[in-house]
Coordinates of C-alpha atoms in Angstrom, one line a residue:
Chain P
M1 CA -0.1 -0.3 0.1
K2 CA 1.4 3.4 -0.9
N3 CA 1.2 6.3 1.6
R4 CA 2.7 10.0 2.1
L5 CA 4.0 9.5 4.9
K6 CA 8.2 10.2 4.1
V7 CA 6.7 13.3 2.9
L8 CA 4.9 14.0 5.6
R9 CA 8.2 13.1 7.8
A10 CA 10.2 14.8 6.2
E11 CA 7.9 18.0 5.6
R12 CA 8.1 18.2 9.6
D13 CA 11.8 17.9 9.4
W14 CA 11.4 14.4 12.0
S15 CA 13.6 11.5 12.0
Q16 CA 12.1 8.2 11.1
A17 CA 13.2 7.5 15.3
E18 CA 11.6 10.7 15.9
L19 CA 8.0 9.8 14.3
A20 CA 8.8 6.6 15.6
G21 CA 8.7 7.6 19.0
R22 CA 5.2 9.6 18.4
L23 CA 3.4 6.8 17.3
D24 CA 4.5 4.2 20.1
V25 CA 6.1 1.8 17.7
S26 CA 9.9 1.0 16.1
R27 CA 12.3 2.7 14.2
Q28 CA 12.1 -0.3 12.0
A29 CA 8.6 -0.5 11.6
V30 CA 8.2 3.2 10.3
N31 CA 11.1 2.6 8.2
A32 CA 8.6 -0.9 7.3
I33 CA 5.6 1.4 6.2
E34 CA 7.4 4.2 4.4
T35 CA 8.8 1.9 1.8
G36 CA 5.2 0.1 1.6
K37 CA 6.9 -3.5 2.9
H38 CA 4.5 -3.6 6.1
D39 CA 1.2 -2.5 5.8
P40 CA -0.5 -1.1 9.3
S41 CA -2.6 -1.8 12.1
L42 CA -6.0 -0.4 12.0
P43 CA -5.3 1.5 15.8
L44 CA -1.5 3.0 14.2
A45 CA -3.5 4.1 10.5
F46 CA -5.4 5.8 13.2
R47 CA -2.1 7.5 15.6
I48 CA -0.7 8.3 12.1
A49 CA -3.9 9.9 11.1
R50 CA -4.2 11.7 14.4
L51 CA -0.2 12.5 14.5
F52 CA -0.2 14.2 11.5
D53 CA -4.2 15.8 12.1
M54 CA -5.3 14.2 8.6
R55 CA -7.4 11.3 7.3
I56 CA -6.5 8.2 6.6
E57 CA -6.9 8.4 3.4
E58 CA -5.0 11.2 3.0
I59 CA -1.9 9.2 4.5
F60 CA -2.7 5.6 2.7
D61 CA -4.1 4.8 -0.7
D62 CA -4.4 1.4 -1.8
E63 CA -6.0 2.0 -5.5
I64 CA -2.4 2.1 -6.5
Chain J
M1 CA -5.1 1.5 42.3
P2 CA -5.6 -1.3 39.7
Y3 CA -3.0 -2.9 37.9
N4 CA -3.2 -1.1 34.0
P5 CA -0.8 -3.5 32.0
K6 CA -0.9 -1.0 29.6
A7 CA 0.3 1.6 31.7
Y8 CA 4.0 1.5 30.6
N9 CA 4.5 3.0 27.4
P10 CA 8.4 1.7 26.3
P11 CA 9.8 4.2 24.5
E12 CA 11.1 4.0 20.4
M13 CA 15.0 2.5 21.7
D14 CA 13.0 0.0 24.1
R15 CA 11.3 -1.2 20.9
S16 CA 14.4 -1.4 18.4
Y17 CA 15.8 -3.1 21.2
L18 CA 13.9 -6.2 20.4
Y19 CA 14.7 -6.9 16.8
R20 CA 17.8 -7.0 18.6
Y21 CA 17.4 -9.4 20.8
F22 CA 15.9 -11.2 18.5
W23 CA 18.8 -11.6 16.1
A24 CA 21.2 -12.3 18.8
G25 CA 18.4 -15.4 19.1
A26 CA 18.9 -16.2 15.7
V27 CA 23.2 -16.8 16.2
C28 CA 22.6 -18.4 19.2
C29 CA 19.8 -21.3 17.7
A30 CA 22.7 -21.9 14.8
L31 CA 25.6 -22.0 17.4
T32 CA 22.9 -24.1 19.5
C33 CA 22.3 -26.6 16.3
A34 CA 25.8 -26.9 15.5
N35 CA 26.6 -28.1 19.5
F36 CA 24.1 -30.8 19.0
F37 CA 25.8 -32.4 15.9
L38 CA 29.3 -31.0 18.0
R39 CA 28.5 -32.4 21.5
Y40 CA 30.6 -29.4 23.1
D41 CA 30.5 -30.2 27.0
G42 CA 30.2 -26.9 29.0
I43 CA 28.1 -24.0 30.5
L44 CA 29.0 -22.4 27.3
P45 CA 26.6 -24.6 25.4
A46 CA 23.9 -24.3 27.9
W47 CA 24.0 -20.0 27.7
I48 CA 23.9 -20.0 24.4
M49 CA 21.0 -22.6 24.3
G50 CA 19.4 -19.2 26.8
G51 CA 20.0 -17.2 24.3
A52 CA 18.5 -19.3 21.4
I53 CA 15.2 -18.7 23.5
G54 CA 15.2 -14.6 23.5
G55 CA 14.0 -14.7 20.4
V56 CA 11.5 -17.1 20.7
L57 CA 10.6 -15.9 24.4
A58 CA 10.5 -11.9 22.5
S59 CA 8.0 -13.3 20.1
S60 CA 5.9 -14.6 22.2
I61 CA 5.6 -11.6 24.7
N62 CA 3.2 -8.3 23.2
G63 CA 4.5 -5.5 25.6
R64 CA 7.2 -4.2 23.6
A65 CA 6.5 -5.5 20.8
D66 CA 5.3 -3.3 17.7
D67 CA 3.1 -4.1 14.6
Y68 CA 6.3 -5.2 12.3
F69 CA 7.5 -7.5 15.0
R70 CA 5.0 -9.2 15.8
S71 CA 4.0 -9.4 11.7
L72 CA 7.6 -10.5 11.1
C73 CA 7.7 -13.5 14.3
A74 CA 4.2 -14.2 12.9
V75 CA 5.2 -15.6 9.4
G76 CA 7.9 -17.5 11.6
H77 CA 5.5 -18.5 13.7
K78 CA 4.2 -20.3 10.9
W79 CA 6.7 -21.4 9.9
A80 CA 7.1 -23.5 13.2
M81 CA 3.4 -24.6 13.0
A82 CA 4.3 -26.3 9.6
V83 CA 7.1 -28.0 10.8
L84 CA 4.9 -29.4 13.7
A85 CA 2.7 -30.5 11.0
A86 CA 4.8 -32.3 9.5
Y87 CA 6.4 -33.8 12.6
L88 CA 3.3 -35.2 13.4
F89 CA 2.0 -36.2 10.4
A90 CA 5.0 -38.6 10.8
M91 CA 4.2 -39.3 13.5
F92 CA 0.9 -40.3 12.5
I93 CA 2.7 -42.4 9.6
A94 CA 4.8 -44.4 12.0
Q95 CA 2.1 -45.0 14.5
S96 CA 0.0 -46.2 12.3
S97 CA 1.9 -48.6 10.9
D98 CA 3.1 -49.6 14.3
L99 CA 7.1 -48.5 13.2
G100 CA 7.3 -46.1 16.3
V101 CA 6.4 -46.8 20.4
S102 CA 5.6 -42.9 21.7
P103 CA 7.3 -42.1 25.3
G104 CA 3.9 -41.8 26.7
Q105 CA 2.8 -45.3 25.5
V106 CA 6.5 -46.2 27.0
A107 CA 5.6 -44.7 30.3
F108 CA 2.4 -46.0 31.1
A109 CA 1.1 -49.3 28.7
G110 CA 4.5 -50.9 29.5
A111 CA 4.9 -51.2 26.4
S112 CA 8.9 -51.6 25.6
A113 CA 11.2 -48.5 24.4
A114 CA 14.0 -51.3 23.0
D115 CA 10.7 -51.9 20.1
M116 CA 12.4 -49.4 18.6
T117 CA 14.3 -48.2 15.6
A118 CA 17.2 -46.1 15.5
K119 CA 15.2 -44.5 12.2
T120 CA 11.7 -44.4 14.6
A121 CA 13.3 -43.3 18.3
I122 CA 14.8 -39.9 16.3
L123 CA 11.1 -39.3 16.2
F124 CA 10.5 -39.1 19.5
D125 CA 13.6 -36.9 20.7
G126 CA 11.8 -34.0 22.2
Y127 CA 14.8 -31.4 22.6
M128 CA 15.6 -32.1 18.8
L129 CA 11.6 -31.3 17.9
A130 CA 12.3 -28.1 20.0
L131 CA 15.4 -27.5 18.2
C132 CA 13.5 -27.8 14.4
L133 CA 10.5 -25.7 16.4
S134 CA 13.1 -22.2 16.7
V135 CA 14.4 -23.5 13.8
A136 CA 11.6 -22.8 11.8
F137 CA 10.8 -19.6 13.6
Y138 CA 14.0 -18.0 13.1
A139 CA 14.1 -18.8 9.7
G140 CA 10.5 -17.7 9.1
Y141 CA 12.0 -14.1 10.5
I142 CA 14.4 -13.9 9.0
F143 CA 12.7 -15.0 5.1
Q144 CA 10.1 -12.3 5.9
W145 CA 12.4 -10.0 7.0
A146 CA 14.8 -10.6 4.0
R147 CA 11.8 -10.3 1.6
D148 CA 11.2 -7.2 3.3
H149 CA 15.1 -5.6 2.7
F150 CA 15.3 -7.1 -1.0
G151 CA 12.5 -8.3 -2.2
A152 CA 10.9 -6.1 -4.9
S153 CA 9.4 -2.6 -4.0
E154 CA 6.3 -1.5 -5.2
E155 CA 7.5 2.0 -6.3
E156 CA 9.6 0.1 -8.9

């Protein structure tokens, strides 16, 4: 699943570890989500959406 | 105040450590397998075997694990279950064909352990089974990890 996590993180000038700390996950998990290797669970997707103050479908795209 | 198991929220560094525990466990598991054949006796192999348990234990405790770690472990667990199913199927064949005698039968029904041939006796080695399951778990995790890191990217 494609997502805009890397772009959103870069816009805020956060490192992967910093974003991971804010989401209560590991840096490896953030890296896996950013590269599209891992789809986050629904609770994590909601946490990501809340953190960036966006809707889930504005961050994740399952149609491509 | 009632106990709240989710009260402790580990920092990112603690969550990342889990991944390192796993790799340490994988190395220890490989060394334990090697020692299964080498039969080196001493305290060091015992400690190394303890290390091999670490990764398996980390996979079964949810406290510090995140989504991604659990998804990698899930593949390891699936592989371990596949090995267990294969083992039980072999047991089924052995027992239904009357080729082997299980330790339970030996203990409670008085069947003779001497009836076992070397080939069938190997089926009832609990330590070997546990080692095979842990190898399958580590192999499954590493397979998925390698696929994530070296497999085709979605962006390609």
